[in-house]
Short mmCIF file of C-alpha atoms in Angstrom, two decimals:
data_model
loop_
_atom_site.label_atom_id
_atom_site.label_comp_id
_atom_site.label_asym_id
_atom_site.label_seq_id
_atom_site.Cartn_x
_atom_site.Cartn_y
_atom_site.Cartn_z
CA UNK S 149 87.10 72.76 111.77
CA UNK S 150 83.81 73.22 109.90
CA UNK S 151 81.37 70.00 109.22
CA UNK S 152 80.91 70.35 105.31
CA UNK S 153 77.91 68.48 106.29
CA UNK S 154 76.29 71.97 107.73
CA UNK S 155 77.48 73.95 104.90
CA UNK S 156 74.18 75.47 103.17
CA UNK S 157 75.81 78.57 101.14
CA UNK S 158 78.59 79.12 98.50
CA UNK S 159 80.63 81.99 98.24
CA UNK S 160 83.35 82.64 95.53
CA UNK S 161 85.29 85.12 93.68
CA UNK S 162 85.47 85.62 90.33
CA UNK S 163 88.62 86.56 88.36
CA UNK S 164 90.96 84.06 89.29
CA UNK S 165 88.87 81.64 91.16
CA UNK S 166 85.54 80.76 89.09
CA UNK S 167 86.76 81.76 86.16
CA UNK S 168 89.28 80.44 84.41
CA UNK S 169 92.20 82.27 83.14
CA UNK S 170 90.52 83.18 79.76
CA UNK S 171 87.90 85.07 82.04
CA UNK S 172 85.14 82.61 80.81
CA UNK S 173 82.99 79.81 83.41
CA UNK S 174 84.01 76.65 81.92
CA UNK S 175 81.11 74.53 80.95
CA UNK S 176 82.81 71.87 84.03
CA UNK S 177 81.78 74.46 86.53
CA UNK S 178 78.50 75.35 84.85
CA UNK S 179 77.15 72.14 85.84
CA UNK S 180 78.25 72.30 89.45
CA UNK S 181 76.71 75.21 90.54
CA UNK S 182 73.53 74.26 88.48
CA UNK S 183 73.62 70.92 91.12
CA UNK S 184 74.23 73.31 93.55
CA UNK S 185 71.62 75.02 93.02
CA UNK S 186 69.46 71.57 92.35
CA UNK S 187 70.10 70.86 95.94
CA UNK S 188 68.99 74.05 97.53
CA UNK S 189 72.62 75.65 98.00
CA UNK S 190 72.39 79.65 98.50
CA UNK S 191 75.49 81.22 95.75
CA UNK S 192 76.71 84.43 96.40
CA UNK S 193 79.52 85.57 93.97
CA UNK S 194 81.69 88.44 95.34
CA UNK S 195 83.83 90.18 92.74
CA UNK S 196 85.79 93.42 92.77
CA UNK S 197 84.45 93.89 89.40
CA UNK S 198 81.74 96.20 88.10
CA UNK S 199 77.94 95.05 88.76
CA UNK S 200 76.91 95.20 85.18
CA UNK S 201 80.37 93.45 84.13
CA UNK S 202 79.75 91.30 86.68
CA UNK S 203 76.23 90.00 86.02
CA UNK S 204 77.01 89.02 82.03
CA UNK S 205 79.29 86.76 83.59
CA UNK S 206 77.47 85.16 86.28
CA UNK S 207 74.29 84.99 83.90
CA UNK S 208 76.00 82.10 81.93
CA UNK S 209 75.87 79.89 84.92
CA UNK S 210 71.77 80.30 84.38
CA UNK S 211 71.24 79.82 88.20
CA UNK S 212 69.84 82.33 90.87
CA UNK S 213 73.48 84.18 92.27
CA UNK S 214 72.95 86.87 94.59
CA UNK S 215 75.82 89.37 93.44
CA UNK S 216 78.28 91.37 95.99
CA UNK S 217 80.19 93.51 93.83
CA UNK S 218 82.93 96.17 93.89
CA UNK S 219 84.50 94.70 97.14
CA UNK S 220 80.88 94.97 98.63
CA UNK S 221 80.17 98.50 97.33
CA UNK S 222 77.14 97.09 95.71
CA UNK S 223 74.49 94.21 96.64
CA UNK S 224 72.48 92.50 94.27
CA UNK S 225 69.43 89.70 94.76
CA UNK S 226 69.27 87.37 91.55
CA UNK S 227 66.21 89.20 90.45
CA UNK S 228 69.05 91.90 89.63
CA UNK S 229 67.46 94.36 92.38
CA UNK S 230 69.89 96.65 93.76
CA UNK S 231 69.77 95.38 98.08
CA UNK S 232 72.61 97.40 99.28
CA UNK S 233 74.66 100.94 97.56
CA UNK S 234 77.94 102.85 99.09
CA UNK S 235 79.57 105.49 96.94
CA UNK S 236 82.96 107.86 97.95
CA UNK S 237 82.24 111.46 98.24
CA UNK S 238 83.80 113.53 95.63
CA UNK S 239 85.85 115.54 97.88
CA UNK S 240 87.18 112.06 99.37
CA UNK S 241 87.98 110.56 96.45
CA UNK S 242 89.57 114.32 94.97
CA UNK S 243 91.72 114.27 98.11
CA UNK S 244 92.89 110.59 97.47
CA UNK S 245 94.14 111.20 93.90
CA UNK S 246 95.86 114.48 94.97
CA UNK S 247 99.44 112.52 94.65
CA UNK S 248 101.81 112.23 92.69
CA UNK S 249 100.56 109.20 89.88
CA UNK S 250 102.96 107.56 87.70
CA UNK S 251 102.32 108.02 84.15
CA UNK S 252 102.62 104.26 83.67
CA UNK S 253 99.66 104.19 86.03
CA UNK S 254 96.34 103.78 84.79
CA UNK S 255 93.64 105.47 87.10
CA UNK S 256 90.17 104.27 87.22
CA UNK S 257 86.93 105.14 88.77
CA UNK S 258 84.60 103.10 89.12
CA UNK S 259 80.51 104.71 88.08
CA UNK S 260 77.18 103.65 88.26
CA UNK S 261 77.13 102.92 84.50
CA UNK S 262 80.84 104.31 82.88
CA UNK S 263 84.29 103.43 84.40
CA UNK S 264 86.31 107.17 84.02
CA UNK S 265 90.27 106.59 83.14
CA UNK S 266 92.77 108.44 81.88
CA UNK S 267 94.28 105.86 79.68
CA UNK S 268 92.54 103.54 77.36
CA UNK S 269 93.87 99.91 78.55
CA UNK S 270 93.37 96.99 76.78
CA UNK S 271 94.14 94.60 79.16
CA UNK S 272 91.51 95.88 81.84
CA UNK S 273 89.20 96.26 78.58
CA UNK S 274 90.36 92.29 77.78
CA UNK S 275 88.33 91.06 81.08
CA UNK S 276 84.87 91.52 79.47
CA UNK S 277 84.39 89.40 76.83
CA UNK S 278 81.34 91.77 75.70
CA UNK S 279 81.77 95.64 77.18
CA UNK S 280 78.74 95.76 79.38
CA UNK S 281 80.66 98.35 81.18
CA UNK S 282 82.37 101.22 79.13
CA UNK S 283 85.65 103.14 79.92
CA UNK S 284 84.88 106.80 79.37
CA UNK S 285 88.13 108.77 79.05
CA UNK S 286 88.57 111.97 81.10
CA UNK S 287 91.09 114.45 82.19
CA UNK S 288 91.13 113.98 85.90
CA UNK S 289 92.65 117.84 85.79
CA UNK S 290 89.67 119.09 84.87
CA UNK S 291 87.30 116.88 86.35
CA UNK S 292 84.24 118.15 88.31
CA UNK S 293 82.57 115.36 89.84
CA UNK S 294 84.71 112.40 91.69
CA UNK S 295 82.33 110.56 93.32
CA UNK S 296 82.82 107.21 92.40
CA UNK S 297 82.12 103.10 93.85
CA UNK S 298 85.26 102.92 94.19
CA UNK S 299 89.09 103.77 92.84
CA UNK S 300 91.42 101.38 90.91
CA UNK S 301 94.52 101.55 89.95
CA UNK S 302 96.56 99.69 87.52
CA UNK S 303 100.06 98.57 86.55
CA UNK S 304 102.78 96.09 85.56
CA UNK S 305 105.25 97.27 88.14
CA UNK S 306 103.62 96.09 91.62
CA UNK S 307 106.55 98.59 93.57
CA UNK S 308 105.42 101.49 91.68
CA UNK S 309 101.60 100.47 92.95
CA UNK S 310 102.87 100.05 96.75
CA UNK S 311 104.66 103.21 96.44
CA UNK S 312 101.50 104.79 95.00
CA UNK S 313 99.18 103.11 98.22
CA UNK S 314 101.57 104.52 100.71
CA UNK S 315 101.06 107.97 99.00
CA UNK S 316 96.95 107.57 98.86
CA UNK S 317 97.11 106.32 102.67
CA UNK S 318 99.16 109.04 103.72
CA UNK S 319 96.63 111.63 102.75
CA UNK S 320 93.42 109.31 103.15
CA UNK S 321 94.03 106.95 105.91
CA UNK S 322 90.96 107.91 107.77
CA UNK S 323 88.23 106.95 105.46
CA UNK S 324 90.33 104.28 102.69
CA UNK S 325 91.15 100.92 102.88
CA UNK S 326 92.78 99.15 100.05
CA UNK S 327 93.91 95.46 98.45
CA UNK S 328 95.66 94.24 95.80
CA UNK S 329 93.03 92.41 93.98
CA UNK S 330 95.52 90.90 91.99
CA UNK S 331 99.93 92.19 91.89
CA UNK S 332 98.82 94.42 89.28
CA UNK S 333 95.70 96.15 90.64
CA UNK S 334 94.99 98.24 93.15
CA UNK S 335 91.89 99.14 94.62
CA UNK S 336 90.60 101.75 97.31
CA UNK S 337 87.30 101.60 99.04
CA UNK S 338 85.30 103.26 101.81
CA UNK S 339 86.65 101.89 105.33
CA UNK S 340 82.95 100.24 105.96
CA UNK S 341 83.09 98.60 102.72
CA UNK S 342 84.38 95.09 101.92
CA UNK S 343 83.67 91.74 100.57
CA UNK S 344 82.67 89.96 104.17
CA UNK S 345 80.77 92.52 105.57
CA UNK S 346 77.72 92.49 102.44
CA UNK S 347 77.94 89.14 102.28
CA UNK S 348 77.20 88.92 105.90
CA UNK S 349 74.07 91.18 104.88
CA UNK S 350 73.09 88.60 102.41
CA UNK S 351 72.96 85.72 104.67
CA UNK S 352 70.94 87.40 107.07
CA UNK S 353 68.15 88.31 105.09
CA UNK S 354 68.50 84.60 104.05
CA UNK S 355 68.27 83.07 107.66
CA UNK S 356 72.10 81.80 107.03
CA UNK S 357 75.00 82.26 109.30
CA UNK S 358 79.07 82.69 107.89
CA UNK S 359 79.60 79.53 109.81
CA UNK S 360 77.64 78.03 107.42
CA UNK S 361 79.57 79.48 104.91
CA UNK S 362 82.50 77.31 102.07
CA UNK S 363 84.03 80.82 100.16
CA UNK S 364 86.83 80.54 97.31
CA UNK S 365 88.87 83.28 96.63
CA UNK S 366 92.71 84.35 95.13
CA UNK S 367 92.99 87.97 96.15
CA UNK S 368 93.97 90.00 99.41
CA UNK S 369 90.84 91.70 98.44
CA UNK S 370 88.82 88.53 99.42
CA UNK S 371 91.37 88.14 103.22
CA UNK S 372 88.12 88.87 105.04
CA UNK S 373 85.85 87.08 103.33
CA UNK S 374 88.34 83.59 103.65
CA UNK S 375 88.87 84.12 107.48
CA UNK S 376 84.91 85.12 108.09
CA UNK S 377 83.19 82.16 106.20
CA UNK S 378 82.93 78.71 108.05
CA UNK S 379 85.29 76.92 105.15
CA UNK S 380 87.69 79.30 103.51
CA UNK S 381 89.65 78.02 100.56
CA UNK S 382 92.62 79.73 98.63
CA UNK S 383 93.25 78.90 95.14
CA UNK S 384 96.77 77.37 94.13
CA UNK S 385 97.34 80.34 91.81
CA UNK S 386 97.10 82.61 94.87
CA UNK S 387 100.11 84.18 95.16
CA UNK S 388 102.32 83.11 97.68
CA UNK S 389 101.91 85.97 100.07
CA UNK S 390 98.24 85.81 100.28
CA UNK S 391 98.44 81.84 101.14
CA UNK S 392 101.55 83.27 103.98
CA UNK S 393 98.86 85.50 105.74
CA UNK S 394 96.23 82.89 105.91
CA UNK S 395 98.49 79.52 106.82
CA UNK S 396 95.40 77.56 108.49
CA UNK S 397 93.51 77.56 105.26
CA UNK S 398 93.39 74.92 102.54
CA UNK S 399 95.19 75.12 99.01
CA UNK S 400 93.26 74.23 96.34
CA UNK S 401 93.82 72.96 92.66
CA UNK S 402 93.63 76.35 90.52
CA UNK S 403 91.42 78.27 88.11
CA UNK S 404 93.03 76.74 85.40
CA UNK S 405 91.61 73.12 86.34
CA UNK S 406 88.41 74.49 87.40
CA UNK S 407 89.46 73.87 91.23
CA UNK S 408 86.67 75.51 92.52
CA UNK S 409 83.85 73.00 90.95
CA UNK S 410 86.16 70.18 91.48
CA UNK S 411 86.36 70.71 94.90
CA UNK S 412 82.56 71.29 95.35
CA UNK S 413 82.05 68.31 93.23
CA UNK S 414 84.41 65.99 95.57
CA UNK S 415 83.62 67.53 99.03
CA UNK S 416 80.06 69.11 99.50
CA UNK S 417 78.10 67.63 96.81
CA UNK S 418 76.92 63.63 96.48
CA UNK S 419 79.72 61.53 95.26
CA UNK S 420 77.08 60.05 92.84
CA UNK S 421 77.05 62.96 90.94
CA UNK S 422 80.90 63.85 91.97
CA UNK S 423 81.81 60.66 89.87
CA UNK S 424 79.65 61.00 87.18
CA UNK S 425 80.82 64.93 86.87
CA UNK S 426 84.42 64.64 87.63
#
């Protein structure tokens, strides 16, 4: 078991672990990672999301964050300088989509500055409270170039998204992985991409170690990430399958009650400021 004592770095997700479920930082958690960052704690946030979705969010905590985004497609320093980029071929990402999609599925790719769907979905549009990052509707028919960050899919029905992975695997096993960043979303990245691996690359350009690692997260998109740092935490809102395939790890309180700063308050930071915060 880790020594909290030797923890130096902070690692955590967003959507569904930092923020809350409005898809806001709660002023609560503001001031914990601004201590954090008082005491000389390194913060990495590592997000499926979008890098310029991503960073109008973490700029509200108004502390330095390097940024791992798209499942680790995409490294940011908190100077916003771009440290690390992977894209999918076109032809890769052509032969992945070459299935048969639900029409209740909406397809995504992910761009350097446009997301290209076929559908216009409020929901997905819902998690940016400003849109830093702008759906651009296409016809994937006629579409010439597929090189994207990375593909998404989304839906209600979770089977018809499983049934939909086995079908993109089938054809693309060799160069995909996936996760369900949440029941509802699917997500497909380059095999050498994910969430651990840049983060690793951040902490050792820093002189830090996983080991010295606490990381929150609430997806299976964030599995390595949990089992690589030194403290991994899952969120109570998890769901219950994700907590099943990582039984040694703690439970936490959830998003909801800000579990993430309450837990930083009560176990890494000083319990002066624990009690005066909590």
């Amino acid at each position: 078991m880790t020594n909290l004592k030797n923890i130096k770095v902070v690692v955590s997700d967003l959507d569904g672990t930092l923020l809350n479920p409005q898809h806001r930082i709660s002023d609560y958690t503001k001031s914990i990672f601004q201590e954090l960052h008082n005491q000389n704690y390194l913060i990495v946030v590592a997000t499926g999301r979008h890098h310029l979705d991503a960073m109008a969010i973490i700029e509200t905590l108004e502390v330095p964050v390097y940024l791992v985004s798209s499942n680790g497609a995409r490294i940011h320093s908190p100077e916003k300088e771009e440290l690390f980029a992977f894209d999918l071929e076109s032809d890769i990402v052509k032969a992945a989509l070459n299935v048969e999609i639900d029409p209740e599925i909406t397809v995504v790719l992910f761009k350097e500055n446009v997301w290209q769907t076929n559908r216009v979905n409020e929901r997905l549009n819902a998690f940016q409270a400003e849109l830093k990052y702008r759906p651009e509707l296409v016809d994937y028919k006629t579409l010439e170039d597929f090189s994207a960050i990375k593909i998404f899919f989304s839906c209600d029905n979770h089977e018809k998204l499983v049934a939909l992975k086995d079908a993109v695997l089938a054809n693309s096993s060799d160069n995909l992985h996936h996760a369900f960043s949440l029941p509802t979303c699917l997500e497909f990245m380059d095999k050498s991409v994910d969430k651990a691996v840049a983060i690793e690359k951040v902490l050792e350009k820093e002189g830090f170690t996983l080991d010295q690692a606490v990381a929150f997260g609430d997806g299976f998109n964030d599995v390595q990430m949990l089992a690589a740092a030194g403290k991994g935490l899952i969120m109570g809102n998890a769901p219950a399958l994700l907590k099943e395939t990582l039984p040694n790890l703690e439970v936490i309180t959830s998003n909801a009650e800000d579990g993430v700063a309450k837990y930083i308050a009560s176990k890494i930071l000083n319990k002066e400021f624990a009690v005066n915060e909590a």
